[in-house]
XYZ file of C-alpha atoms in Angstrom:
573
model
C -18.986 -21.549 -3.983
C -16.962 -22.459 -0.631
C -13.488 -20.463 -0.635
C -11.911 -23.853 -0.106
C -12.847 -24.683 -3.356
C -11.812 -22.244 -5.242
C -8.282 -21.730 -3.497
C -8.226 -25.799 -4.364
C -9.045 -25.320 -7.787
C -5.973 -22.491 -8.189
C -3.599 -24.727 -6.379
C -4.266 -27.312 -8.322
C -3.875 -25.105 -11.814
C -0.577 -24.197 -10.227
C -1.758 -20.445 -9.972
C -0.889 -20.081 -6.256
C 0.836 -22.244 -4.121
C -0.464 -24.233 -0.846
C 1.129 -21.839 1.308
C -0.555 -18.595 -0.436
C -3.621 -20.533 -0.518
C -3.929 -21.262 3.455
C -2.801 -17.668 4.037
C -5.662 -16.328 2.175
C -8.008 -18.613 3.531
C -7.286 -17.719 6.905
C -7.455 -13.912 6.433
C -10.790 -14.460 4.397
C -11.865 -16.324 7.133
C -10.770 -13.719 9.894
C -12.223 -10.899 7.919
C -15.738 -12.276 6.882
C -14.718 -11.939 3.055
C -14.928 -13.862 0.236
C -11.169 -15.103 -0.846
C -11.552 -13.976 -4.238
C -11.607 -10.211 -3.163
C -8.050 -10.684 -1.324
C -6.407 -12.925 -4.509
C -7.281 -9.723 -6.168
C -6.446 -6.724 -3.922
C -3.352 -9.100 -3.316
C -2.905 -9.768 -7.327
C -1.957 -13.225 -6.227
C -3.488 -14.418 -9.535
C -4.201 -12.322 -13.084
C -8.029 -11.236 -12.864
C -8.922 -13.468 -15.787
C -7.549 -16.475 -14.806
C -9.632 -16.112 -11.434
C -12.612 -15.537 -13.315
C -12.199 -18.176 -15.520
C -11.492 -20.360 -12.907
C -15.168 -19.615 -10.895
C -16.498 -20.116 -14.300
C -15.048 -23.383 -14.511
C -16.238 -24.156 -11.485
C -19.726 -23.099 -10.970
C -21.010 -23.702 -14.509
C -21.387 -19.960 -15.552
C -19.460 -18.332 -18.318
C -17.100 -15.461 -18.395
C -16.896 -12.743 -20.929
C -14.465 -10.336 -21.661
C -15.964 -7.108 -22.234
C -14.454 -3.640 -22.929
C -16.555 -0.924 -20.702
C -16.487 1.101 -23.633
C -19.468 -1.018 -25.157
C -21.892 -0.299 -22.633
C -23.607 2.609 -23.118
C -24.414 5.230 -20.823
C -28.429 4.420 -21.130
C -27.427 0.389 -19.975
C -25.841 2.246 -17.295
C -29.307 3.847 -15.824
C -30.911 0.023 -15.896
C -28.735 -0.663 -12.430
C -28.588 1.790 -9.689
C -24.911 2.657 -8.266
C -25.693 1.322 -5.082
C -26.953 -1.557 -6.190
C -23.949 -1.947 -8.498
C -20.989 -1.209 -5.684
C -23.085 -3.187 -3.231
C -23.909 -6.446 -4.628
C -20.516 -5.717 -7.316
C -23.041 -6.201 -10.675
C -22.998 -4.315 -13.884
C -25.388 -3.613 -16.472
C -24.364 -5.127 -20.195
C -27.278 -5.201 -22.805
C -30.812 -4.527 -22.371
C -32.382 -6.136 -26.270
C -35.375 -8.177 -27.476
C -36.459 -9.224 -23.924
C -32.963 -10.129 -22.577
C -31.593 -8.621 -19.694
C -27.834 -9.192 -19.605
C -25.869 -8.689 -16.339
C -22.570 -9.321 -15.474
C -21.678 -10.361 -11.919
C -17.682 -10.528 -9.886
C -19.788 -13.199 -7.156
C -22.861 -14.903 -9.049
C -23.321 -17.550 -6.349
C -24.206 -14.280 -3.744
C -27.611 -15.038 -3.139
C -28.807 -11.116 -2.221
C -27.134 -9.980 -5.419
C -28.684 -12.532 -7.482
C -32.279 -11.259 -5.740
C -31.584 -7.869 -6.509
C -30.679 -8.597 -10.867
C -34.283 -10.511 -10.160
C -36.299 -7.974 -9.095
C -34.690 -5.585 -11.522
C -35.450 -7.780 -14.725
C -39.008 -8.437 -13.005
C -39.720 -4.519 -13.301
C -38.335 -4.596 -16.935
C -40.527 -7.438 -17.830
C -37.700 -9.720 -19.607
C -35.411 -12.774 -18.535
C -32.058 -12.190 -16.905
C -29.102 -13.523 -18.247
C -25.526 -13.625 -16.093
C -22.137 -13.364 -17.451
C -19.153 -13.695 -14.926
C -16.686 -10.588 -15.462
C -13.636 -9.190 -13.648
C -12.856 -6.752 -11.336
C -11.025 -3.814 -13.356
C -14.309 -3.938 -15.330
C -16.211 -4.076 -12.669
C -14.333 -1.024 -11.308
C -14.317 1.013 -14.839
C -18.049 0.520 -14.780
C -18.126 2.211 -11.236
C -15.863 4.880 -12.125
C -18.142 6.074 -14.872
C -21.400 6.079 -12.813
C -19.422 9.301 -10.623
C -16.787 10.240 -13.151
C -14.417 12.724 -10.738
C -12.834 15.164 -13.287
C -16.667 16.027 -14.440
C -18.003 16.426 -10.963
C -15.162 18.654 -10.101
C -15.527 21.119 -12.839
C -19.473 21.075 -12.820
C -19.254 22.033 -8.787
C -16.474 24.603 -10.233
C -18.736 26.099 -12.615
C -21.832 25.839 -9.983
C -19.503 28.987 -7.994
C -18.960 31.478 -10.816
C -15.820 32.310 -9.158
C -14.844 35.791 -10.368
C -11.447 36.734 -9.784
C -10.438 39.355 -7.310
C -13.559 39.703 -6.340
C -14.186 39.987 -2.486
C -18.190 39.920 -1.550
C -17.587 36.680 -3.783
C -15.235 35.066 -1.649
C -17.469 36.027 1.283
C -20.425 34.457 -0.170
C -18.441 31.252 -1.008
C -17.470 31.144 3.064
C -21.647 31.329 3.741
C -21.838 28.438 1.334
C -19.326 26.505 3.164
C -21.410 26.292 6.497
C -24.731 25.877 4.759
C -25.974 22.121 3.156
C -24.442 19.196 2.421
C -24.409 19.512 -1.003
C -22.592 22.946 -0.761
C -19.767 22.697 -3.967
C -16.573 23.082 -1.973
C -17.785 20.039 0.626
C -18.739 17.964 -2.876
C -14.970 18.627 -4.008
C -13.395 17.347 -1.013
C -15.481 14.674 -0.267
C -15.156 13.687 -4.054
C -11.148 14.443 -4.341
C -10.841 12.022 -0.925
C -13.465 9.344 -2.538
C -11.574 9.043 -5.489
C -7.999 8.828 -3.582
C -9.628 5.776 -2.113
C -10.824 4.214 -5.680
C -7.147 4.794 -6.991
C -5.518 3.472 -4.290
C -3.267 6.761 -3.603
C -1.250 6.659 -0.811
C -1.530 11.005 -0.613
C -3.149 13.598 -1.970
C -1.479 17.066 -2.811
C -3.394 20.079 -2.653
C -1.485 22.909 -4.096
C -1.719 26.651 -4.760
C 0.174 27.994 -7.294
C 0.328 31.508 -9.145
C -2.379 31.250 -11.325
C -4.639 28.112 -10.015
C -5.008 25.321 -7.484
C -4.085 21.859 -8.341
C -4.362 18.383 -7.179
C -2.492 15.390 -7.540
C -2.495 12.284 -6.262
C 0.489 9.997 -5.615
C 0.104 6.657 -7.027
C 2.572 3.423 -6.640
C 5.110 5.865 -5.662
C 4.582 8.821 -8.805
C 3.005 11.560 -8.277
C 0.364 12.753 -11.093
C -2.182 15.643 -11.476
C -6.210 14.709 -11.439
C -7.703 18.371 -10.705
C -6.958 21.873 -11.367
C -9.597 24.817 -10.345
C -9.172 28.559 -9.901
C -6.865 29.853 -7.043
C -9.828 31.436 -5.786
C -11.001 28.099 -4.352
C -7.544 26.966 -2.941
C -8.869 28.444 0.679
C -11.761 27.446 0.718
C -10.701 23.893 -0.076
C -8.223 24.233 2.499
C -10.838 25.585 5.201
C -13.177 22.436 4.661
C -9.859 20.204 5.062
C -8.817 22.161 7.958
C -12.698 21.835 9.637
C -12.477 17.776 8.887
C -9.283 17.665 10.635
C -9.563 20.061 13.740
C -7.245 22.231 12.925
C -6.945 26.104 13.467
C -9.091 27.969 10.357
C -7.379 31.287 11.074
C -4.162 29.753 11.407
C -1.733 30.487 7.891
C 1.111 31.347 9.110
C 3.042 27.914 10.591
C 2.365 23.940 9.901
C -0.370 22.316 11.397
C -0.911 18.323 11.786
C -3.943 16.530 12.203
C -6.034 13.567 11.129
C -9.634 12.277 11.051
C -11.292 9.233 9.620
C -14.606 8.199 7.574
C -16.110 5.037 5.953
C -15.879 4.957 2.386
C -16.816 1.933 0.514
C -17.963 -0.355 3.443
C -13.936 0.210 5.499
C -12.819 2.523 7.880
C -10.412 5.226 6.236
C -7.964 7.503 8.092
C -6.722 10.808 6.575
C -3.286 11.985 8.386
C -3.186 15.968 7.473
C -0.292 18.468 7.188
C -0.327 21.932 6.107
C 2.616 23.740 5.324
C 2.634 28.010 4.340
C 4.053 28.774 0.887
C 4.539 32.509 -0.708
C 1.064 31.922 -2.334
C -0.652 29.977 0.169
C -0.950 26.552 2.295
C 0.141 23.663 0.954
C -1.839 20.502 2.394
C -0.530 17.086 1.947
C -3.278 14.273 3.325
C -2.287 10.613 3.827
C -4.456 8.177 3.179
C -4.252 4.916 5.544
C -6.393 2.465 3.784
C -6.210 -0.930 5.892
C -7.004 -3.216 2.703
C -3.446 -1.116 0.931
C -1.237 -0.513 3.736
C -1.503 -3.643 6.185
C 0.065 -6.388 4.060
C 1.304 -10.107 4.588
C 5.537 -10.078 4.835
C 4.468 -12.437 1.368
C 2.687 -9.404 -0.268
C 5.456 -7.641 0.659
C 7.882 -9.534 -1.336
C 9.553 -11.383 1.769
C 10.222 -14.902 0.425
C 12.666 -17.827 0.632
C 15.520 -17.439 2.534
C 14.850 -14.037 4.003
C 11.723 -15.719 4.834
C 12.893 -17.994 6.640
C 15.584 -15.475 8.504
C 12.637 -13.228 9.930
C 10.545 -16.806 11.359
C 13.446 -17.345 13.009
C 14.247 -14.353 14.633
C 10.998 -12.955 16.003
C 10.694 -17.018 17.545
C 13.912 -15.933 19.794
C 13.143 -14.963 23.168
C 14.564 -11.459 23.154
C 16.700 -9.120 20.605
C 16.311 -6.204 18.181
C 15.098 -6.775 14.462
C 16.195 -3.093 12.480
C 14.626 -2.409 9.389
C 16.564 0.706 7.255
C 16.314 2.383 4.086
C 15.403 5.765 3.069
C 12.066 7.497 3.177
C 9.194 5.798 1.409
C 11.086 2.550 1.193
C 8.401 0.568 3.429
C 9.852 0.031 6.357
C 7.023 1.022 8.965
C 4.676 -1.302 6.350
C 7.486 -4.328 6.725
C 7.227 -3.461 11.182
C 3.217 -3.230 10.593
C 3.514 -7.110 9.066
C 5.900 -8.288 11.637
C 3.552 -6.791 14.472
C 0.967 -8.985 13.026
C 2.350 -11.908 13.057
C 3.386 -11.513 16.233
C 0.362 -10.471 17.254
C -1.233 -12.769 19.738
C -3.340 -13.524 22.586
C -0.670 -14.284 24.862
C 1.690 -11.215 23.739
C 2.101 -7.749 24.857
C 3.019 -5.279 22.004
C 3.416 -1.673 22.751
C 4.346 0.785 20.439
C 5.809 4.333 19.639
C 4.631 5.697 16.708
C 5.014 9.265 14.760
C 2.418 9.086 13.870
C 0.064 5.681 14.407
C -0.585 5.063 10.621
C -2.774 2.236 11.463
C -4.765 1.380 14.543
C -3.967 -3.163 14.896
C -6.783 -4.798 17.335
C -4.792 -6.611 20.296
C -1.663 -4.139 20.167
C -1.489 -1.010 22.257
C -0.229 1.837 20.168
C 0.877 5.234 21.698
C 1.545 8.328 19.754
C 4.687 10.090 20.516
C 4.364 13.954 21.001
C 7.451 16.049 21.525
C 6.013 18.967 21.486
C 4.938 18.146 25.324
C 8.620 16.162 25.704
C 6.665 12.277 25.230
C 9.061 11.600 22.181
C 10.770 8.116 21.737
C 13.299 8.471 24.811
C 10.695 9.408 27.082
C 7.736 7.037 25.989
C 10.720 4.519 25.699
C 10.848 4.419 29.911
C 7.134 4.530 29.922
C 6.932 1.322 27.842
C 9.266 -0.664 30.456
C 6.806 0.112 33.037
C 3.712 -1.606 31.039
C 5.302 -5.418 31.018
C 5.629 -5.790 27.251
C 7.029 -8.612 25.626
C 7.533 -6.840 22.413
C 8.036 -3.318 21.805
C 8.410 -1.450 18.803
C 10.520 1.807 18.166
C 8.893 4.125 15.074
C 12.440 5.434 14.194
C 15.730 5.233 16.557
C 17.167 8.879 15.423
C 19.486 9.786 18.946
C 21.514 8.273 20.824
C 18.946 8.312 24.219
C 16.822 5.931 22.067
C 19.461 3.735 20.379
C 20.576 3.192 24.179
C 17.512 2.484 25.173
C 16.324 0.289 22.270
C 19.397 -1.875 23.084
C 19.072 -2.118 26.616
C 15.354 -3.228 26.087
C 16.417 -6.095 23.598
C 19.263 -6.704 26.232
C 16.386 -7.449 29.078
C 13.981 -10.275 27.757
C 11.994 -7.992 24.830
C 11.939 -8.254 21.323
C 12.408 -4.695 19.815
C 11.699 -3.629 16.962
C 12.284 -0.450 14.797
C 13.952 1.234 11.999
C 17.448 3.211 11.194
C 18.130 5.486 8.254
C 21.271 3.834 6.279
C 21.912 3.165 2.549
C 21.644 -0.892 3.203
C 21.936 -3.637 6.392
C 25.841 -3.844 6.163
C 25.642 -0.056 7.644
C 23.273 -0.691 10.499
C 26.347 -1.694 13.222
C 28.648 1.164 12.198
C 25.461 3.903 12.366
C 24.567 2.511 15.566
C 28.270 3.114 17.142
C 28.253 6.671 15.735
C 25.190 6.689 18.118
C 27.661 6.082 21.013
C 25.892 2.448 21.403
C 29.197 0.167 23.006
C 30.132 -2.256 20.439
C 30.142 -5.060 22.678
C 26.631 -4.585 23.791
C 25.358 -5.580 19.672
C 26.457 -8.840 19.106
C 23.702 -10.033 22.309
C 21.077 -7.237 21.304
C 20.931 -7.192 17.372
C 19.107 -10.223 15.967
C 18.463 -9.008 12.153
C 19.077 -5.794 9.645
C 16.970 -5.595 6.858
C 17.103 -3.174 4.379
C 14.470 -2.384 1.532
C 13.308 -0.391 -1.180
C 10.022 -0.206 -2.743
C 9.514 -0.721 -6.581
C 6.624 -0.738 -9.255
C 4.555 -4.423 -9.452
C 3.621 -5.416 -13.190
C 0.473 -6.007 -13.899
C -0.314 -9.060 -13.694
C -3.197 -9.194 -16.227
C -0.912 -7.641 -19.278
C 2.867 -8.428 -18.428
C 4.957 -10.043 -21.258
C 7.794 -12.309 -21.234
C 10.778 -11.274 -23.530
C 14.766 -11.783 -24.110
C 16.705 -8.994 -22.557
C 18.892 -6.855 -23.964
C 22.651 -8.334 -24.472
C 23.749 -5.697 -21.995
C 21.183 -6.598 -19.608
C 21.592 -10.262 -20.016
C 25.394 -9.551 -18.628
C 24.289 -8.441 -15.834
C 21.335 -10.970 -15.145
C 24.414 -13.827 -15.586
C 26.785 -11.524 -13.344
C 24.183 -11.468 -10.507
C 23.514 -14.769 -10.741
C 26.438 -16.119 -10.609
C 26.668 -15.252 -6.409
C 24.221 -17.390 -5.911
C 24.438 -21.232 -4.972
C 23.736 -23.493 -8.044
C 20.538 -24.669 -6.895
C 19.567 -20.842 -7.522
C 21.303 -20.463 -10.676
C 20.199 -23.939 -12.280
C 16.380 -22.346 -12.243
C 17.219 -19.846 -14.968
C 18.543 -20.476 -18.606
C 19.908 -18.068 -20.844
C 18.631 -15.937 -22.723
C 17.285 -14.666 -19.522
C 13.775 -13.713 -20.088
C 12.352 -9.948 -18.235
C 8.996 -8.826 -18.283
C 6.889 -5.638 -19.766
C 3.713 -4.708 -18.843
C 1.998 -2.333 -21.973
C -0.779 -1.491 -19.813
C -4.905 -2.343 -20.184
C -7.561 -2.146 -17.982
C -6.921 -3.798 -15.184
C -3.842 -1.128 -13.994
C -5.932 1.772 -15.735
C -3.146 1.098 -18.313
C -0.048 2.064 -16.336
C 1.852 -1.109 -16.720
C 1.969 -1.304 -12.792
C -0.432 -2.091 -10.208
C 0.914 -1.233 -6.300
C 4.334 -1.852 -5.131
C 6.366 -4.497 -3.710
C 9.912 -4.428 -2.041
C 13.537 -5.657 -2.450
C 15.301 -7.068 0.718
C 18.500 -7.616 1.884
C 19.099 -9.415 5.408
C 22.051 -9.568 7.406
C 22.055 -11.878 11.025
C 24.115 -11.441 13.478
C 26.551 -14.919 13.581
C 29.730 -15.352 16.048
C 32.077 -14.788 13.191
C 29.997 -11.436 12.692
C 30.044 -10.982 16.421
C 33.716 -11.291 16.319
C 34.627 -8.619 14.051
C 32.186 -6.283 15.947
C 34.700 -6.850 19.207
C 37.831 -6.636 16.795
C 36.758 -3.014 15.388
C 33.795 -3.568 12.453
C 34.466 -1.811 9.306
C 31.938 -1.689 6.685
C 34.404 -3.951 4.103
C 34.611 -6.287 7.214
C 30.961 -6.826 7.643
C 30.188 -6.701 3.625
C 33.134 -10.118 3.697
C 31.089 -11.473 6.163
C 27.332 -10.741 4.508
C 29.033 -12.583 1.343
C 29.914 -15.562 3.792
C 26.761 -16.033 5.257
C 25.437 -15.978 1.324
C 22.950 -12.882 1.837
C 20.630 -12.257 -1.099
C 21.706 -8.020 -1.576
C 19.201 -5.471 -2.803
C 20.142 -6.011 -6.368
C 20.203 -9.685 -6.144
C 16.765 -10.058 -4.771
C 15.374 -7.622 -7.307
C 17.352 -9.580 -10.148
C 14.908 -12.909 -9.126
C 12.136 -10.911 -8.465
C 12.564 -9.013 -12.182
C 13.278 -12.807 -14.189
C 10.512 -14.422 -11.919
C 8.141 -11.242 -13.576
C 6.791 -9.331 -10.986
C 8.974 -5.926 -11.522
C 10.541 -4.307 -14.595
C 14.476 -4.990 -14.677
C 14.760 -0.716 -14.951
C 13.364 0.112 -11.812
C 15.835 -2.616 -9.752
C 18.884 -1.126 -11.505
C 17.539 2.322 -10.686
C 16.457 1.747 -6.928
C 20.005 -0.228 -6.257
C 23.643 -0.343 -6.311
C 26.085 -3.386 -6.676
C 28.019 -4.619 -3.649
C-alpha cells in the first residue's frame, strides 16, 4: 500500500488534514519509513482508526484483541526477532490454522517470514491486521523487565555486608557479556527506550537501590534491588560513559550512545555524591521522541503563522522562555529544522548538544576551559553563519552579544528564563542590554509550558463542571468571534480512563501551550518611552495574543489535554 494512499484515505475521512498529511509524507519520505509508523509515534490519528483504515483499504480485516488472550505457549510459535523485526505477533495456533496478526501486511519480507513459519508447522496461515499498543504489549512480554531484573538479582546471592562478595561481584563485572550487573543496565536502558522516558534515576537509598523512570513529565519507580548492587550498577554506567570509576567524591558528566531497536540512542550522564552514595541521572535523547515538527509541538494557527514569518526576515532574535522542562530547546530543535537548508549556515552553542541535526554545525560549550556562550559567541562570528543559535542567554556578555549578532544580518536564536513573553524586554534590560537597541534586534518571545497529551485511543467527550464552564466562557470571550462562534455551551472537556494503547495512564507524551508576543512600532514605542510590564501586557492584548491559558483553553475543548493540567501549568493575565 503506497503512503499516498493511505494519507488520502485519512484526509478524506477527515482524520488529518492536507497539511498534516504532506508533512508526514515528506518526513516518511526523507526517512525511508512507512507513514503509518510516524501517524502513530506522532498520534496524529487514534491507533484503531488507522488500522481500520489499511483494512479498508487493502481488503484484510482488523481485530481487536486483548494481549491477555494469547498465551505464553502462542508466544514460542514466533521468535522475538522475528516479531520486532517484521512487527508480527502470534494469535492462535488450532485445528491446522495458524493465526497471525500483522501492523504492515502488504511488507513482502514479513509476509515470507509468517510463510515459512506456518510451512514448518504444517498448517495454513491466516492474517489479522492489529495495532500498535498490541503489537507493543506482545513485545513487552517476550522480555518482561521487572522479571529479568530480579532473576539477574537473585543470579548474585548478594549477602549483605559481606566484602569477598562485593569483590567477587567486581570480577564478574569485567568477565562475559552476560555477566548480571551488564544484563541490568543494558535491560534498565532498553526498557527506558520502549517507554519512551525522557531519564532514568538511579538511586541509593538507606536500605536499597531504586530506579525510576520519568515518563511524560512524572517520575515513577520500575526497579528496586539491594544497596549492595547500587555500585556496581553505577561502575558499569560510569565504564559506558568514560567517566572516572574511582571518582565518588564530586559530579561527573558524560555521555555515550548505542542502537537499540534499529535508531541511534544517546545517553547524557550525571552523577552527583549523596550521604549514601552517587546518585546518577541518564538522559535519554531518542531522535523519533525529542526532534518534533513545531505541529507536534502544539504550534498552530496564529502563532503559526507568527514564527513563518519571523524566521523568513532577514535578520533578528526569536527568544523562547519558560522554566525548566517547559520545551524550549525542543521548540529551537524544530525551528533549526526548518530552517535547515542547503543554502544556510547554522551554528550552534549548546550545553549540552542533546541531538546531533545533519547539515547544522553544533559546538558544545565547555566552561570549565573558559569556551562558554560569551566566548564561543565571538568564535561563531568568525565562521560566516547566517543563523546562530544561543543554548541559554544567562549574563549580560551574551545578551550583548546575542543582540549585536541579530543587529548584523543573523537570525539568532535562543532562550531566557521568565514566567511568560511579556517579561522577555524588561529581563533583558536588567541584563544591561540598551533599550533602544530591542525594538531592531527582537523579532518574537515565545513562552511555553509542557502538559500531558490524552490518549487518543480512549479520551471521552463530556460537559464540564459549572465552575469550569465559567471559566471556559471567560477565556473565550478575549478572543475574536470567529474564535468564539466554534464552541457552544455547555463546553465539552475531555478524559482519558486509560487502556492499552497509553499502558493505561490516560496520557501518551506531551505537547505545549504558547504564548507569542512580536515586536510592532507601537510596542517599539513604549520600549523608547520606559517599558513596564502593564505597558507591554496593554499592548500583547492589542495585538490580540493567544496567552498561555488561552491557548491551553482551545487546546483542552479541541481534546488533546485535560482542562486540570492547563489551570495548573498557568496563570490568568
Amino acid at each position: 500500500m503506497e503512503n499516498k494512499v493511505l494519507i488520502q484515505e485519512l484526509t478524506k475521512a477527515g482524520a488529518i488534514t492536507e497539511d498534516a498529511g504532506s508533512r508526514i509524507l515528506q518526513e516518511a519520505a526523507l526517512e525511508r519509513r512507512p507513514v503509518e509508523d510516524l501517524i502513530y509515534e506522532t498520534r496524529l490519528v487514534g491507533e484503531e482508526q488507522l488500522a481500520k483504515t489499511k483494512s479498508q483499504l487493502l481488503g484484510i480485516p482488523y481485530k481487536k484483541i486483548d494481549s491477555g488472550e494469547i498465551s505464553d505457549e502462542t508466544l514460542k510459535i514466533i521468535p522475538e526477532e522475528t516479531a520486532r523485526n517484521y512487527k508480527v505477533i502470534p494469535i492462535l495456533l488450532k485445528d491446522g490454522l495458524f493465526v497471525a496478526g500483522m501492523i504492515n501486511p502488504d511488507n513482502v519480507q514479513a509476509q515470507e517470514a509468517l510463510k515459512f513459519i506456518a510451512k514448518q508447522k504444517r498448517v495454513n496461515l491466516g492474517v489479522y491486521i492489529i495495532t500498535y499498543s498490541l503489537w507493543e504489549a506482545i513485545l513487552r512480554r517476550y522480555s518482561p523487565y521487572r522479571s529479568l531484573v530480579d532473576e539477574a538479582v537473585k543470579s548474585l546471592s548478594v549477602q549483605p555486608n559481606k566484602q569477598k562478595q562485593i569483590v567477587q561481584l567486581e570480577e564478574k563485572l569485567g568477565g562475559t557479556e552476560e555477566a548480571p550487573i551488564i544484563r541490568i543496565v543494558s535491560s534498565t536502558l532498553k526498557e527506558a527506550v520502549w517507554q519512551k522516558a525522557s531519564d532514568i534515576h538511579i538511586e541509593p537509598q538507606r536500605n536499597r537501590s531504586r530506579i525510576r523512570f520519568r515518563i511524560d513529565g512524572e517520575l515513577q519507580e520500575v526497579a528496586s534491588m539491594p544497596s549492595d548492587l547500587h555500585s556496581l550498577i553505577l561502575s558499569r554506567v560510569k565504564i559506558l560513559s568514560n567517566l572516572k570509576i574511582d571518582e565518588t567524591r564530586i559530579p561527573q558528566d558524560g555521555r555515550f550512545r548505542t542502537v537499540l531497536f534499529g535508531r541511534d540512542i544517546d545517553y547524557r550522564v550525571a552523577t552527583f555524591p549523596t550521604p549514601v552514595g552517587e546518585k546518577v541521572v541518564i538522559r535519554v535523547l531518542d531522535p523519533t521522541v525529542g526532534l518534533k515538527g513545531l505541529s507536534d509541538l502544539g504550534v498552530t494557527g496564529k502563532n503559526k503563522d507568527l514564527i513563518d514569518e519571523a524566521i523568513e526576515k532577514p535578520y533578528g532574535m526569536i527568544l523562547l522562555t519558560g522554566p525548566t522542562g517547559s520545551g524550549k530547546t525542543t521548540s529551537l530543535y524544530a525551528i533549526m529544522q526548518l530552517l535547515n537548508k542547503g543554502n544556510v549556515n547554522i551554528v550552534s552553542l549548546e550545553d549540552p548538544v542533546e541531538y546531533y541535526i545533519d547539515g547544522l554545525n553544533q559546538s558544545q560549550v565547555m566552561p570549565e576551559i573558559g569556551y562558554d556562550f560569551a566566548s564561543g559567541l565571538r568564535q561563531i562570528l568568525r565562521q560566516d553563519p547566517d543563523v546562530i543559535m544561543v543554548g541559554e542567554i544567562r549574563d549580560e556578555e551574551t545578551a550583548s552579544l546575542a543582540i549585536q549578532a541579530a543587529l548584523t544580518g543573523h537570525i539568532v536564536l535562543s532562550t531566557l528564563h521568565t514566567n511568560n513573553s511579556i517579561g522577555v524586554i524588561p529581563r533583558l534590560i536588567d541584563m544591561k542590554v540598551q533599550p533602544f537597541l530591542l525594538p531592531s534586534a527582537l523579532n518574537l518571545m515565545v513562552a511555553q509550558r509542557l502538559v500531558p497529551r490524552l490518549c487518543n485511543s480512549c479520551k471521552k467527550a463530556e460537559p464540564a463542571p459549572d465552575k469550569i464552564q465559567g471559566l471556559i466562557k471567560k477565556e473565550l470571550s478575549k478572543f475574536p468571534e470567529s474564535v468564539r462562534s466554534k464552541y457552544k455551551e455547555p463546553y465539552q472537556i475531555y478524559h482519558s480512563p486509560g487502556c492499552e494503547a497509553c499502558k493505561f495512564k490516560g496520557v501518551s507524551g506531551r505537547v505545549a501551550l504558547f504564548e507569542i508576543l512580536k515586536m510592532t512600532p507601537p510596542l517599539e514605542k513604549i520600549i523608547n518611552e520606559g517599558p513596564t510590564e502593564g505597558k507591554i501586557l496593554e499592548e500583547s492584548r492589542n495585538q490580540e495574543m493567544t496567552d498561555l491559558r488561552q491557548d491551553g483553553v482551545l487546546k483542552a475543548l479541541e481534546g488533546t489535554i485535560p482542562i486540570e493540567e492547563v489551570l495548573r501549568e498557568t496563570a490568568e493575565m
